[in-house]
Amino acid sequence: MVAELGHFCLWLALALAVLQSFAPVYGYATGKPWMLAVARPAAMLQWLLLTVGLLALAWAFYSHDFSISYVAGHSNSKLPLGYRISAIWGGHEGSLLLWVWILALWGLLVSLLRGAVPKDIHALVLAVMGMIGIGFLCFMLFTSNPFDRNLPWFPLDGGDLNPLLQDPGLIIHPPMLYTGYVGFSVAFAFAIAGLIAGKLDPAWARWARPWTTVAWAFLSIGIALGSWWAYYELGWGGWWFWDPVENASLMPWLCGTALIHSLAVTEKRGLFRAWTVLLAITAFSLCLLGTFLVRSGVLTSVHSFANDPARGAFILAFLVVVVGGSLALFAVRAPVLRHRAGFEFLSRDSFLLANNLILLTATFVVLMGTLFPLLGEALDIKISVRAPYFNAFFVPLTLVLMMLLVPGMSSNWKKQEGRALLKRLFWLVPVSIVLGVAVVAISGGELPFVAVLAVVLVVYVLLAHIVDWAQKALAFRSGLLAGARRLPRAYYGMVLGHIGLAIIVAGVTQVSFRESERDLRMLPGDVATVAGYEFTFAQVVDRAGPNFNAVRGIVPVTSNGRLVTTLHPEKRTYLASGQVMTEAAIHSNLWRDLYVALGEPIDDTAWAVRIYYKPGIGWLWIGSLLLGIGGVLAATDRRYRSRKSEEADAAA
Amino acid sequence: MQPRKGLWMFLPLLAFLGLAVLLASGLGRDTEELPTALAGKPLPEIQLPSLMRRGTEVSNELFIGHWTLLNVWATWCPTCYVEHPYLINLAEQGIRIVGLNYKDETDKAREYLASLGNPYIEVAIDESGSYGIDLGVYGAPETFVINPQGEVVLRYVGELNDRSWQQRFAPVWEKETQ
C-alpha cells in the first residue's frame, strides 16, 4: 500500500508541475497577479509530494518488499540498512526519483528565498523549473516507474545491490552530483525567465549568480567523490578514466565554471549578456545530455544503467524540446538585449573572456572525445579515444589558464594600466620559478619540463593569492587580521577556488609523475619494497561479512625498520550475486597513499598482489573540497543576502 | 540592430540540431541483439548433466525437430528474477524453452525453480561455465533461438519481456513456426 501511495504522489506531483508551469506563464502574458502567485505554493507542495514518494520507496527497501521489481533488483534480505537506503538511488528508476526530488528541493529553495527578485520574474523562474519537472516526472512514470510491482510471481529474496555500489562513498556521491547537475536548472530557469521578460542586466546576474555558484560547488564535490570512489573501489588505483559518464559530469562543470566567471562580468559590468545566457542554457543542456548518455545505452560505460531504446528516445525528445526551444528563444530574443559598453584589451573583462574561451574549448574537447565513438559509428570508422587525446588538450589548456589567472585577478575592470600590472608580475614570476624549481629538487628531483612548469605555476598562483590577500587586508589600515575579517566572503570564495585549483594541479602532477606500482606474485612471508616502504605479505585469513565472505590479507608496512601501518586488503564474494569484489586497503597521509589490492589466488598459497605508492593523490580531494567551500562562501556573500528589492515589485 | 548580427544568434541552435541528429543515429543502433559467430551454425555439442532428472544428460537431440528457446540463467542474476514470470508466460503458450543454468549452485537453482515455477522443459547444468564459453555468452540472461535443424538463428542479450519478444523474437518465431 505504501508503494501505491508513493506512486500516487508522483502523479499528483506531475499534476502540480503542470499547474506550476502554465499558470504563471498565462498570468504573465495576461497580467493576472493571482495566476503568478500560484507558482510558489505549487513548488512547495510539489516538494512535499515527492518527499512522500521518496520515503515510500525508502520504506519498500526498509521492509524488504520484493514484490516491487526495483527493490527485488537492487536489494537483498541480508543487505545492511545503510546500503538498503542508498540502494534507493542504486539503479535507474530510483536515481531518477532522487533526481526529480532534488529538482523539487531546488524549487522549494527558490520559492522560499525570493530575495530581491521581482514577483513576475520569480514566478517565471519557478514555471520553467516546473516544465523541467514535467519532463522528468513523465519520463519516470511512463518508462521507469520505481514502484512497478512484479506480481504474482515475485521473488522471495532480492538479487542484491551491485557490490560495487555497496560502499560509503556511493551513499553520498549521487545526491551530491545530482544536486549540482540539477542546480544548473535554476541558472537555466533564470536565463529563460530573463529572456522572456527581456531583463538580463546586472541585477538579473546578481539574482542568478548565487544559485549558479552553489550548484557549481555541489557539482565540484560530487565529481571529486566519484573520482575518490573509483580510486579506492575499483581496485586498480586510477582516479579518472575519461569514461563517458565521468565526461558527462565534467562537461557541465567546465561550462559551469565558465558561467560563474561570465556572470561576474555581467554583474559587475553589465557585459557579455547574451554570452552569459547562452552559457547558462549550455550548462544545463550538458546536464541533460549527460542524463541522456548515461540512460539511453547509446554509449557503453562501466557506470551506465540498463539499456532501453524507449528511454533514450524519450530523453532525446525532451532534450530537443528543452534545448532546441531555449536556443530558439535565445536566437529570437538575444539580439534585442544587446548592450554596448566597451572595455580595453588589457582589463579584467578581457582576461575573463579568455578564461571563458579556454574553458569552453575544454568542454568542446570532452564533448568531441565522448561523442567520437558515436560519430565514428555513423561514419563507419572505429577509433578509440583514450587518455592521450584528452591529456594532449587538457595539460596545455590548464597551464595557460593558470598563467592568465593571476594577471586576470590582479587587473581592474574595464581598463588596466599595463605598467602597473607588469610591476606586480615583475617579482612574482622569477620568485615562482626559483621556488618551484627548488620544490621539485627537494622533493625528489628529475621531472619532465611540463611537470616542472606545472609546479612553478602552482607556486605562482598560490603566492599571488596570498600576497593579494595580505595587500587587500592591510589596505583597511587596521592590521592584517582585523583587515582580513573585513574582506567580503565573495573574495574569500574566489581565493579558495583558485587555491583549490592550484592544489589539485599540484596533486595531479605528483601522482602522474611520481607514483610507483608493482604487480607481484606473493607467498605468505614475502616482502616487497615499493618507494622505500617494505610491504610484508604476512598471511591470509578468512572473514565473514554481513552479506559476503572475504579473504583478507594481512600486510604490515614498515619504513626504515619502523612499522607504519598494517593494511588489510580483501577479496569479497557477495552471497546473493556470487560477484567477487576487490576491496583495496589504503593508508593515507597528507603526502602520499599506500595502496594494496589483492588480485587472484595463483595457486594454493600464492596470490597476485598489487601495490601502489601514490604521492599527492589526497590533494585532489582537498583541492576539490576547497572549490566547494569557496563556492558556498561566494554564494553567501552579504550582497546576496540583502532582501531589499532594487526593483519595485509594483512593476510586476 | 543589424539583421546579420541576429542571424549569428541562430548558430547555437543549428549546432545543437546537428548534435541531436547524431544522438538519434546512436539510438537506432542495437546494443542488445548482438551478432553471434554461431548464427546459422549448429549449436555447439552439449554434454551436460540435467538439473531435474538426476543422472541423465542433456544432448543436442533435444533441439531437433522443434523450434526451441535456449535461455541462459542463474540464481545470482537479478534480471533473471525479473524475466522469470515472462518465461512462464511463454511456456504456458506452448513455447519450448530449454534452460542453461550458468555458473550456479545446483541446489540453489532447484530451489529457485521450486519456489518461482518452472518454465523449462529441460535444464542443463553448466557449473563451470565451459559451455557458456562455447556459446560465447556474455552473462545472464541471454536467450538463443534454435531452429528444428538444431541451428542458432538469433541471439539476444538481456531481459526477455513483452517488448523484446514482439520486436526481436516474434518476427523470427512466427514466420518460421507457421
PDB file of N, CA and C in Angstrom, chain A residues 73 150 153-157 159 274 278 289 292-293 296-298 307-309 312-313 316 319-320 323-324 327-328 330-332 334-336 338 340 371 374-375 377-378 575-578, chain B residues 1-2 5-14 16-17 19-20 22-27 29 31-32 75-78 81-82 84-86 88-89 92 105 108 115-117 163 167-168:
ATOM      1  N   GLY A  73      15.387  -6.037  -7.567  1.00  0.00           N
ATOM      2  CA  GLY A  73      16.596  -5.991  -8.381  1.00  0.00           C
ATOM      3  C   GLY A  73      17.772  -5.342  -7.674  1.00  0.00           C
ATOM      4  N   ASN A 150       5.940  -6.668  -9.316  1.00  0.00           N
ATOM      5  CA  ASN A 150       6.253  -7.866 -10.073  1.00  0.00           C
ATOM      6  C   ASN A 150       5.347  -8.969  -9.557  1.00  0.00           C
ATOM      7  N   TRP A 153       4.279 -13.456  -9.461  1.00  0.00           N
ATOM      8  CA  TRP A 153       5.450 -14.290  -9.149  1.00  0.00           C
ATOM      9  C   TRP A 153       6.601 -13.443  -8.672  1.00  0.00           C
ATOM     10  N   PHE A 154       6.518 -12.914  -7.517  1.00  0.00           N
ATOM     11  CA  PHE A 154       7.659 -12.106  -7.084  1.00  0.00           C
ATOM     12  C   PHE A 154       8.680 -12.985  -6.377  1.00  0.00           C
ATOM     13  N   PRO A 155       9.957 -12.635  -6.477  1.00  0.00           N
ATOM     14  CA  PRO A 155      10.995 -13.461  -5.869  1.00  0.00           C
ATOM     15  C   PRO A 155      10.935 -13.384  -4.337  1.00  0.00           C
ATOM     16  N   LEU A 156      11.367 -14.470  -3.693  1.00  0.00           N
ATOM     17  CA  LEU A 156      11.353 -14.493  -2.227  1.00  0.00           C
ATOM     18  C   LEU A 156      12.462 -13.635  -1.660  1.00  0.00           C
ATOM     19  N   ASP A 157      13.521 -13.498  -2.424  1.00  0.00           N
ATOM     20  CA  ASP A 157      14.608 -12.641  -1.956  1.00  0.00           C
ATOM     21  C   ASP A 157      15.094 -11.830  -3.148  1.00  0.00           C
ATOM     22  N   GLY A 159      17.799  -9.672  -5.669  1.00  0.00           N
ATOM     23  CA  GLY A 159      19.025 -10.007  -6.363  1.00  0.00           C
ATOM     24  C   GLY A 159      20.246  -9.291  -5.818  1.00  0.00           C
ATOM     25  N   ALA A 274      24.379  38.325 -23.612  1.00  0.00           N
ATOM     26  CA  ALA A 274      23.920  37.212 -24.442  1.00  0.00           C
ATOM     27  C   ALA A 274      24.785  35.983 -24.194  1.00  0.00           C
ATOM     28  N   LEU A 278      23.687  32.313 -22.912  1.00  0.00           N
ATOM     29  CA  LEU A 278      23.986  31.142 -23.725  1.00  0.00           C
ATOM     30  C   LEU A 278      24.723  30.088 -22.893  1.00  0.00           C
ATOM     31  N   LEU A 289      22.212  16.325 -21.496  1.00  0.00           N
ATOM     32  CA  LEU A 289      22.929  15.442 -22.412  1.00  0.00           C
ATOM     33  C   LEU A 289      23.573  14.303 -21.627  1.00  0.00           C
ATOM     34  N   PHE A 292      21.073  11.823 -20.798  1.00  0.00           N
ATOM     35  CA  PHE A 292      20.773  11.028 -21.994  1.00  0.00           C
ATOM     36  C   PHE A 292      21.844   9.961 -22.225  1.00  0.00           C
ATOM     37  N   LEU A 293      23.107  10.377 -22.152  1.00  0.00           N
ATOM     38  CA  LEU A 293      24.197   9.446 -22.449  1.00  0.00           C
ATOM     39  C   LEU A 293      24.209   8.293 -21.464  1.00  0.00           C
ATOM     40  N   SER A 296      20.543   6.062 -21.951  1.00  0.00           N
ATOM     41  CA  SER A 296      19.952   5.618 -23.206  1.00  0.00           C
ATOM     42  C   SER A 296      20.641   4.384 -23.742  1.00  0.00           C
ATOM     43  N   GLY A 297      21.823   4.076 -23.229  1.00  0.00           N
ATOM     44  CA  GLY A 297      22.551   2.943 -23.771  1.00  0.00           C
ATOM     45  C   GLY A 297      23.254   3.261 -25.076  1.00  0.00           C
ATOM     46  N   VAL A 298      23.320   4.568 -25.424  1.00  0.00           N
ATOM     47  CA  VAL A 298      23.971   4.947 -26.670  1.00  0.00           C
ATOM     48  C   VAL A 298      25.484   4.701 -26.591  1.00  0.00           C
ATOM     49  N   ASN A 307      20.149  -0.710 -20.571  1.00  0.00           N
ATOM     50  CA  ASN A 307      19.869  -0.110 -21.871  1.00  0.00           C
ATOM     51  C   ASN A 307      18.401  -0.225 -22.198  1.00  0.00           C
ATOM     52  N   ASP A 308      17.856   0.812 -22.730  1.00  0.00           N
ATOM     53  CA  ASP A 308      16.479   0.763 -23.153  1.00  0.00           C
ATOM     54  C   ASP A 308      16.249   1.845 -24.189  1.00  0.00           C
ATOM     55  N   PRO A 309      16.056   1.455 -25.445  1.00  0.00           N
ATOM     56  CA  PRO A 309      15.893   2.456 -26.503  1.00  0.00           C
ATOM     57  C   PRO A 309      14.696   3.373 -26.249  1.00  0.00           C
ATOM     58  N   GLY A 312      15.844   6.120 -24.106  1.00  0.00           N
ATOM     59  CA  GLY A 312      16.712   7.012 -24.869  1.00  0.00           C
ATOM     60  C   GLY A 312      15.891   7.934 -25.750  1.00  0.00           C
ATOM     61  N   ALA A 313      14.902   7.366 -26.429  1.00  0.00           N
ATOM     62  CA  ALA A 313      14.077   8.168 -27.337  1.00  0.00           C
ATOM     63  C   ALA A 313      13.336   9.249 -26.554  1.00  0.00           C
ATOM     64  N   LEU A 316      15.783  11.977 -25.532  1.00  0.00           N
ATOM     65  CA  LEU A 316      16.216  12.741 -26.694  1.00  0.00           C
ATOM     66  C   LEU A 316      15.118  13.713 -27.124  1.00  0.00           C
ATOM     67  N   LEU A 319      15.127  16.468 -24.711  1.00  0.00           N
ATOM     68  CA  LEU A 319      16.300  17.299 -24.951  1.00  0.00           C
ATOM     69  C   LEU A 319      16.041  18.263 -26.115  1.00  0.00           C
ATOM     70  N   VAL A 320      15.436  17.737 -27.176  1.00  0.00           N
ATOM     71  CA  VAL A 320      15.175  18.567 -28.351  1.00  0.00           C
ATOM     72  C   VAL A 320      14.188  19.685 -27.991  1.00  0.00           C
ATOM     73  N   VAL A 323      16.179  22.058 -25.083  1.00  0.00           N
ATOM     74  CA  VAL A 323      17.359  22.771 -25.562  1.00  0.00           C
ATOM     75  C   VAL A 323      17.051  23.499 -26.866  1.00  0.00           C
ATOM     76  N   GLY A 324      16.403  22.779 -27.788  1.00  0.00           N
ATOM     77  CA  GLY A 324      16.031  23.412 -29.047  1.00  0.00           C
ATOM     78  C   GLY A 324      15.151  24.619 -28.798  1.00  0.00           C
ATOM     79  N   LEU A 327      17.182  27.485 -27.176  1.00  0.00           N
ATOM     80  CA  LEU A 327      18.125  28.116 -28.106  1.00  0.00           C
ATOM     81  C   LEU A 327      17.383  28.933 -29.160  1.00  0.00           C
ATOM     82  N   ALA A 328      16.185  28.454 -29.540  1.00  0.00           N
ATOM     83  CA  ALA A 328      15.373  29.233 -30.486  1.00  0.00           C
ATOM     84  C   ALA A 328      14.932  30.540 -29.826  1.00  0.00           C
ATOM     85  N   PHE A 330      16.472  32.024 -27.491  1.00  0.00           N
ATOM     86  CA  PHE A 330      17.687  32.832 -27.408  1.00  0.00           C
ATOM     87  C   PHE A 330      17.940  33.554 -28.731  1.00  0.00           C
ATOM     88  N   ALA A 331      17.819  32.795 -29.844  1.00  0.00           N
ATOM     89  CA  ALA A 331      18.118  33.377 -31.149  1.00  0.00           C
ATOM     90  C   ALA A 331      17.177  34.538 -31.457  1.00  0.00           C
ATOM     91  N   VAL A 332      15.920  34.401 -31.027  1.00  0.00           N
ATOM     92  CA  VAL A 332      14.946  35.443 -31.318  1.00  0.00           C
ATOM     93  C   VAL A 332      15.114  36.639 -30.380  1.00  0.00           C
ATOM     94  N   ALA A 334      17.801  37.314 -27.990  1.00  0.00           N
ATOM     95  CA  ALA A 334      19.100  37.852 -27.604  1.00  0.00           C
ATOM     96  C   ALA A 334      19.475  39.139 -28.349  1.00  0.00           C
ATOM     97  N   PRO A 335      19.197  39.258 -29.673  1.00  0.00           N
ATOM     98  CA  PRO A 335      19.596  40.486 -30.359  1.00  0.00           C
ATOM     99  C   PRO A 335      18.940  41.727 -29.747  1.00  0.00           C
ATOM    100  N   VAL A 336      17.753  41.561 -29.193  1.00  0.00           N
ATOM    101  CA  VAL A 336      17.053  42.687 -28.581  1.00  0.00           C
ATOM    102  C   VAL A 336      17.786  43.183 -27.334  1.00  0.00           C
ATOM    103  N   ARG A 338      20.920  43.446 -26.759  1.00  0.00           N
ATOM    104  CA  ARG A 338      22.292  43.906 -26.946  1.00  0.00           C
ATOM    105  C   ARG A 338      22.569  45.150 -26.130  1.00  0.00           C
ATOM    106  N   ARG A 340      25.721  47.978 -25.432  1.00  0.00           N
ATOM    107  CA  ARG A 340      27.044  48.428 -25.862  1.00  0.00           C
ATOM    108  C   ARG A 340      27.809  49.027 -24.701  1.00  0.00           C
ATOM    109  N   LEU A 371      31.721  11.892 -27.773  1.00  0.00           N
ATOM    110  CA  LEU A 371      30.796  11.529 -28.836  1.00  0.00           C
ATOM    111  C   LEU A 371      31.492  10.901 -30.034  1.00  0.00           C
ATOM    112  N   LEU A 374      30.451   7.603 -31.302  1.00  0.00           N
ATOM    113  CA  LEU A 374      29.146   7.658 -31.965  1.00  0.00           C
ATOM    114  C   LEU A 374      29.302   8.169 -33.394  1.00  0.00           C
ATOM    115  N   LEU A 375      30.112   9.217 -33.526  1.00  0.00           N
ATOM    116  CA  LEU A 375      30.375   9.805 -34.831  1.00  0.00           C
ATOM    117  C   LEU A 375      31.083   8.779 -35.705  1.00  0.00           C
ATOM    118  N   GLU A 377      30.909   5.601 -35.485  1.00  0.00           N
ATOM    119  CA  GLU A 377      29.931   4.582 -35.861  1.00  0.00           C
ATOM    120  C   GLU A 377      29.119   5.049 -37.065  1.00  0.00           C
ATOM    121  N   ALA A 378      28.690   6.343 -36.986  1.00  0.00           N
ATOM    122  CA  ALA A 378      27.871   6.893 -38.066  1.00  0.00           C
ATOM    123  C   ALA A 378      28.665   6.931 -39.370  1.00  0.00           C
ATOM    124  N   LEU A 575      27.225 -12.968  -1.354  1.00  0.00           N
ATOM    125  CA  LEU A 575      26.464 -14.206  -1.310  1.00  0.00           C
ATOM    126  C   LEU A 575      25.337 -14.222  -2.330  1.00  0.00           C
ATOM    127  N   ALA A 576      24.603 -13.118  -2.430  1.00  0.00           N
ATOM    128  CA  ALA A 576      23.408 -13.154  -3.271  1.00  0.00           C
ATOM    129  C   ALA A 576      23.760 -13.243  -4.747  1.00  0.00           C
ATOM    130  N   SER A 577      24.788 -12.512  -5.178  1.00  0.00           N
ATOM    131  CA  SER A 577      25.070 -12.444  -6.601  1.00  0.00           C
ATOM    132  C   SER A 577      26.235 -13.325  -7.002  1.00  0.00           C
ATOM    133  N   GLY A 578      27.021 -13.771  -6.034  1.00  0.00           N
ATOM    134  CA  GLY A 578      28.214 -14.535  -6.372  1.00  0.00           C
ATOM    135  C   GLY A 578      29.318 -13.685  -6.954  1.00  0.00           C
TER     136      GLY A 578
ATOM    137  N   MET B   1      19.810  47.696 -34.808  1.00  0.00           N
ATOM    138  CA  MET B   1      20.194  46.290 -34.837  1.00  0.00           C
ATOM    139  C   MET B   1      20.314  45.817 -36.283  1.00  0.00           C
ATOM    140  N   GLN B   2      21.498  45.299 -36.629  1.00  0.00           N
ATOM    141  CA  GLN B   2      21.693  44.805 -37.981  1.00  0.00           C
ATOM    142  C   GLN B   2      21.172  43.373 -38.070  1.00  0.00           C
ATOM    143  N   LYS B   5      23.770  40.399 -37.548  1.00  0.00           N
ATOM    144  CA  LYS B   5      24.063  40.066 -36.149  1.00  0.00           C
ATOM    145  C   LYS B   5      23.046  39.066 -35.599  1.00  0.00           C
ATOM    146  N   GLY B   6      21.769  39.329 -35.961  1.00  0.00           N
ATOM    147  CA  GLY B   6      20.694  38.482 -35.478  1.00  0.00           C
ATOM    148  C   GLY B   6      20.839  37.046 -35.947  1.00  0.00           C
ATOM    149  N   LEU B   7      21.307  36.890 -37.192  1.00  0.00           N
ATOM    150  CA  LEU B   7      21.420  35.541 -37.735  1.00  0.00           C
ATOM    151  C   LEU B   7      22.467  34.713 -36.987  1.00  0.00           C
ATOM    152  N   TRP B   8      23.514  35.390 -36.537  1.00  0.00           N
ATOM    153  CA  TRP B   8      24.543  34.681 -35.786  1.00  0.00           C
ATOM    154  C   TRP B   8      23.966  33.953 -34.578  1.00  0.00           C
ATOM    155  N   MET B   9      22.922  34.563 -34.041  1.00  0.00           N
ATOM    156  CA  MET B   9      22.344  34.018 -32.826  1.00  0.00           C
ATOM    157  C   MET B   9      21.683  32.654 -33.044  1.00  0.00           C
ATOM    158  N   PHE B  10      21.468  32.308 -34.331  1.00  0.00           N
ATOM    159  CA  PHE B  10      20.866  31.008 -34.616  1.00  0.00           C
ATOM    160  C   PHE B  10      21.908  29.888 -34.657  1.00  0.00           C
ATOM    161  N   LEU B  11      23.177  30.292 -34.618  1.00  0.00           N
ATOM    162  CA  LEU B  11      24.240  29.303 -34.733  1.00  0.00           C
ATOM    163  C   LEU B  11      24.182  28.216 -33.647  1.00  0.00           C
ATOM    164  N   PRO B  12      24.015  28.614 -32.355  1.00  0.00           N
ATOM    165  CA  PRO B  12      23.938  27.563 -31.321  1.00  0.00           C
ATOM    166  C   PRO B  12      22.810  26.579 -31.590  1.00  0.00           C
ATOM    167  N   LEU B  13      21.667  27.097 -32.065  1.00  0.00           N
ATOM    168  CA  LEU B  13      20.523  26.229 -32.334  1.00  0.00           C
ATOM    169  C   LEU B  13      20.872  25.218 -33.418  1.00  0.00           C
ATOM    170  N   LEU B  14      21.533  25.727 -34.496  1.00  0.00           N
ATOM    171  CA  LEU B  14      21.901  24.830 -35.593  1.00  0.00           C
ATOM    172  C   LEU B  14      22.882  23.769 -35.116  1.00  0.00           C
ATOM    173  N   PHE B  16      23.220  22.604 -32.173  1.00  0.00           N
ATOM    174  CA  PHE B  16      22.524  21.630 -31.333  1.00  0.00           C
ATOM    175  C   PHE B  16      21.710  20.648 -32.173  1.00  0.00           C
ATOM    176  N   LEU B  17      21.050  21.161 -33.219  1.00  0.00           N
ATOM    177  CA  LEU B  17      20.231  20.264 -34.036  1.00  0.00           C
ATOM    178  C   LEU B  17      21.106  19.204 -34.713  1.00  0.00           C
ATOM    179  N   LEU B  19      23.828  18.005 -33.462  1.00  0.00           N
ATOM    180  CA  LEU B  19      24.158  17.067 -32.391  1.00  0.00           C
ATOM    181  C   LEU B  19      22.992  16.107 -32.156  1.00  0.00           C
ATOM    182  N   ALA B  20      21.773  16.645 -32.179  1.00  0.00           N
ATOM    183  CA  ALA B  20      20.599  15.815 -31.911  1.00  0.00           C
ATOM    184  C   ALA B  20      20.463  14.728 -32.969  1.00  0.00           C
ATOM    185  N   LEU B  22      22.896  13.360 -34.593  1.00  0.00           N
ATOM    186  CA  LEU B  22      23.932  12.370 -34.286  1.00  0.00           C
ATOM    187  C   LEU B  22      23.464  11.444 -33.168  1.00  0.00           C
ATOM    188  N   LEU B  23      22.884  12.049 -32.120  1.00  0.00           N
ATOM    189  CA  LEU B  23      22.434  11.244 -30.988  1.00  0.00           C
ATOM    190  C   LEU B  23      21.322  10.287 -31.413  1.00  0.00           C
ATOM    191  N   ALA B  24      20.443  10.792 -32.277  1.00  0.00           N
ATOM    192  CA  ALA B  24      19.340   9.941 -32.725  1.00  0.00           C
ATOM    193  C   ALA B  24      19.879   8.755 -33.514  1.00  0.00           C
ATOM    194  N   SER B  25      20.955   8.982 -34.286  1.00  0.00           N
ATOM    195  CA  SER B  25      21.525   7.882 -35.057  1.00  0.00           C
ATOM    196  C   SER B  25      22.063   6.812 -34.105  1.00  0.00           C
ATOM    197  N   GLY B  26      22.570   7.253 -32.960  1.00  0.00           N
ATOM    198  CA  GLY B  26      23.079   6.288 -31.985  1.00  0.00           C
ATOM    199  C   GLY B  26      21.967   5.469 -31.361  1.00  0.00           C
ATOM    200  N   LEU B  27      20.782   6.088 -31.253  1.00  0.00           N
ATOM    201  CA  LEU B  27      19.673   5.395 -30.605  1.00  0.00           C
ATOM    202  C   LEU B  27      19.218   4.183 -31.387  1.00  0.00           C
ATOM    203  N   ARG B  29      20.860   2.299 -33.071  1.00  0.00           N
ATOM    204  CA  ARG B  29      21.847   1.223 -33.001  1.00  0.00           C
ATOM    205  C   ARG B  29      21.413   0.204 -31.960  1.00  0.00           C
ATOM    206  N   THR B  31      21.957  -2.426 -29.289  1.00  0.00           N
ATOM    207  CA  THR B  31      23.015  -2.898 -28.403  1.00  0.00           C
ATOM    208  C   THR B  31      22.663  -4.240 -27.796  1.00  0.00           C
ATOM    209  N   GLU B  32      21.412  -4.689 -27.982  1.00  0.00           N
ATOM    210  CA  GLU B  32      21.012  -5.920 -27.308  1.00  0.00           C
ATOM    211  C   GLU B  32      21.110  -7.138 -28.221  1.00  0.00           C
ATOM    212  N   THR B  75      20.820 -18.124 -10.509  1.00  0.00           N
ATOM    213  CA  THR B  75      20.145 -17.531  -9.339  1.00  0.00           C
ATOM    214  C   THR B  75      20.846 -16.253  -8.886  1.00  0.00           C
ATOM    215  N   TRP B  76      22.081 -16.037  -9.327  1.00  0.00           N
ATOM    216  CA  TRP B  76      22.790 -14.813  -8.912  1.00  0.00           C
ATOM    217  C   TRP B  76      22.467 -13.639  -9.823  1.00  0.00           C
ATOM    218  N   CYS B  77      21.602 -13.875 -10.803  1.00  0.00           N
ATOM    219  CA  CYS B  77      21.367 -12.837 -11.801  1.00  0.00           C
ATOM    220  C   CYS B  77      20.034 -12.142 -11.521  1.00  0.00           C
ATOM    221  N   PRO B  78      20.079 -10.870 -11.107  1.00  0.00           N
ATOM    222  CA  PRO B  78      18.843 -10.168 -10.735  1.00  0.00           C
ATOM    223  C   PRO B  78      17.844 -10.090 -11.882  1.00  0.00           C
ATOM    224  N   TYR B  81      15.390 -12.948 -12.303  1.00  0.00           N
ATOM    225  CA  TYR B  81      14.178 -12.910 -11.479  1.00  0.00           C
ATOM    226  C   TYR B  81      13.105 -12.095 -12.191  1.00  0.00           C
ATOM    227  N   VAL B  82      13.557 -11.018 -12.799  1.00  0.00           N
ATOM    228  CA  VAL B  82      12.605 -10.129 -13.446  1.00  0.00           C
ATOM    229  C   VAL B  82      11.978 -10.789 -14.667  1.00  0.00           C
ATOM    230  N   HIS B  84      11.707 -13.993 -15.234  1.00  0.00           N
ATOM    231  CA  HIS B  84      11.171 -15.328 -14.977  1.00  0.00           C
ATOM    232  C   HIS B  84       9.663 -15.443 -15.227  1.00  0.00           C
ATOM    233  N   PRO B  85       8.846 -14.525 -14.691  1.00  0.00           N
ATOM    234  CA  PRO B  85       7.401 -14.639 -14.947  1.00  0.00           C
ATOM    235  C   PRO B  85       7.080 -14.624 -16.431  1.00  0.00           C
ATOM    236  N   TYR B  86       7.855 -13.879 -17.210  1.00  0.00           N
ATOM    237  CA  TYR B  86       7.576 -13.817 -18.641  1.00  0.00           C
ATOM    238  C   TYR B  86       7.882 -15.148 -19.330  1.00  0.00           C
ATOM    239  N   ILE B  88       7.583 -18.030 -17.885  1.00  0.00           N
ATOM    240  CA  ILE B  88       6.473 -18.919 -17.531  1.00  0.00           C
ATOM    241  C   ILE B  88       5.284 -18.654 -18.451  1.00  0.00           C
ATOM    242  N   ASN B  89       5.059 -17.383 -18.686  1.00  0.00           N
ATOM    243  CA  ASN B  89       4.000 -16.954 -19.589  1.00  0.00           C
ATOM    244  C   ASN B  89       4.193 -17.570 -20.992  1.00  0.00           C
ATOM    245  N   GLU B  92       3.549 -21.288 -20.980  1.00  0.00           N
ATOM    246  CA  GLU B  92       2.118 -21.591 -20.942  1.00  0.00           C
ATOM    247  C   GLU B  92       1.487 -21.485 -22.330  1.00  0.00           C
ATOM    248  N   GLU B 105      24.979 -22.554  -8.328  1.00  0.00           N
ATOM    249  CA  GLU B 105      24.961 -23.676  -7.394  1.00  0.00           C
ATOM    250  C   GLU B 105      23.691 -24.487  -7.658  1.00  0.00           C
ATOM    251  N   LYS B 108      20.713 -24.343  -5.157  1.00  0.00           N
ATOM    252  CA  LYS B 108      20.007 -23.061  -5.221  1.00  0.00           C
ATOM    253  C   LYS B 108      19.124 -22.999  -6.451  1.00  0.00           C
ATOM    254  N   SER B 115      10.413 -22.689  -6.090  1.00  0.00           N
ATOM    255  CA  SER B 115       9.637 -21.612  -5.476  1.00  0.00           C
ATOM    256  C   SER B 115       9.030 -20.665  -6.513  1.00  0.00           C
ATOM    257  N   LEU B 116       9.681 -20.480  -7.656  1.00  0.00           N
ATOM    258  CA  LEU B 116       9.167 -19.497  -8.615  1.00  0.00           C
ATOM    259  C   LEU B 116       8.413 -20.129  -9.780  1.00  0.00           C
ATOM    260  N   GLY B 117       8.441 -21.451  -9.877  1.00  0.00           N
ATOM    261  CA  GLY B 117       7.795 -22.118 -11.005  1.00  0.00           C
ATOM    262  C   GLY B 117       8.811 -22.446 -12.079  1.00  0.00           C
ATOM    263  N   ARG B 163       8.124  -6.524 -24.759  1.00  0.00           N
ATOM    264  CA  ARG B 163       8.636  -5.622 -25.783  1.00  0.00           C
ATOM    265  C   ARG B 163       9.712  -6.302 -26.628  1.00  0.00           C
ATOM    266  N   GLN B 167       9.507  -7.311 -30.584  1.00  0.00           N
ATOM    267  CA  GLN B 167      10.424  -6.671 -31.533  1.00  0.00           C
ATOM    268  C   GLN B 167      11.403  -7.637 -32.177  1.00  0.00           C
ATOM    269  N   ARG B 168      11.949  -8.544 -31.373  1.00  0.00           N
ATOM    270  CA  ARG B 168      13.065  -9.351 -31.877  1.00  0.00           C
ATOM    271  C   ARG B 168      12.670 -10.784 -32.204  1.00  0.00           C
TER     272      ARG B 168
END
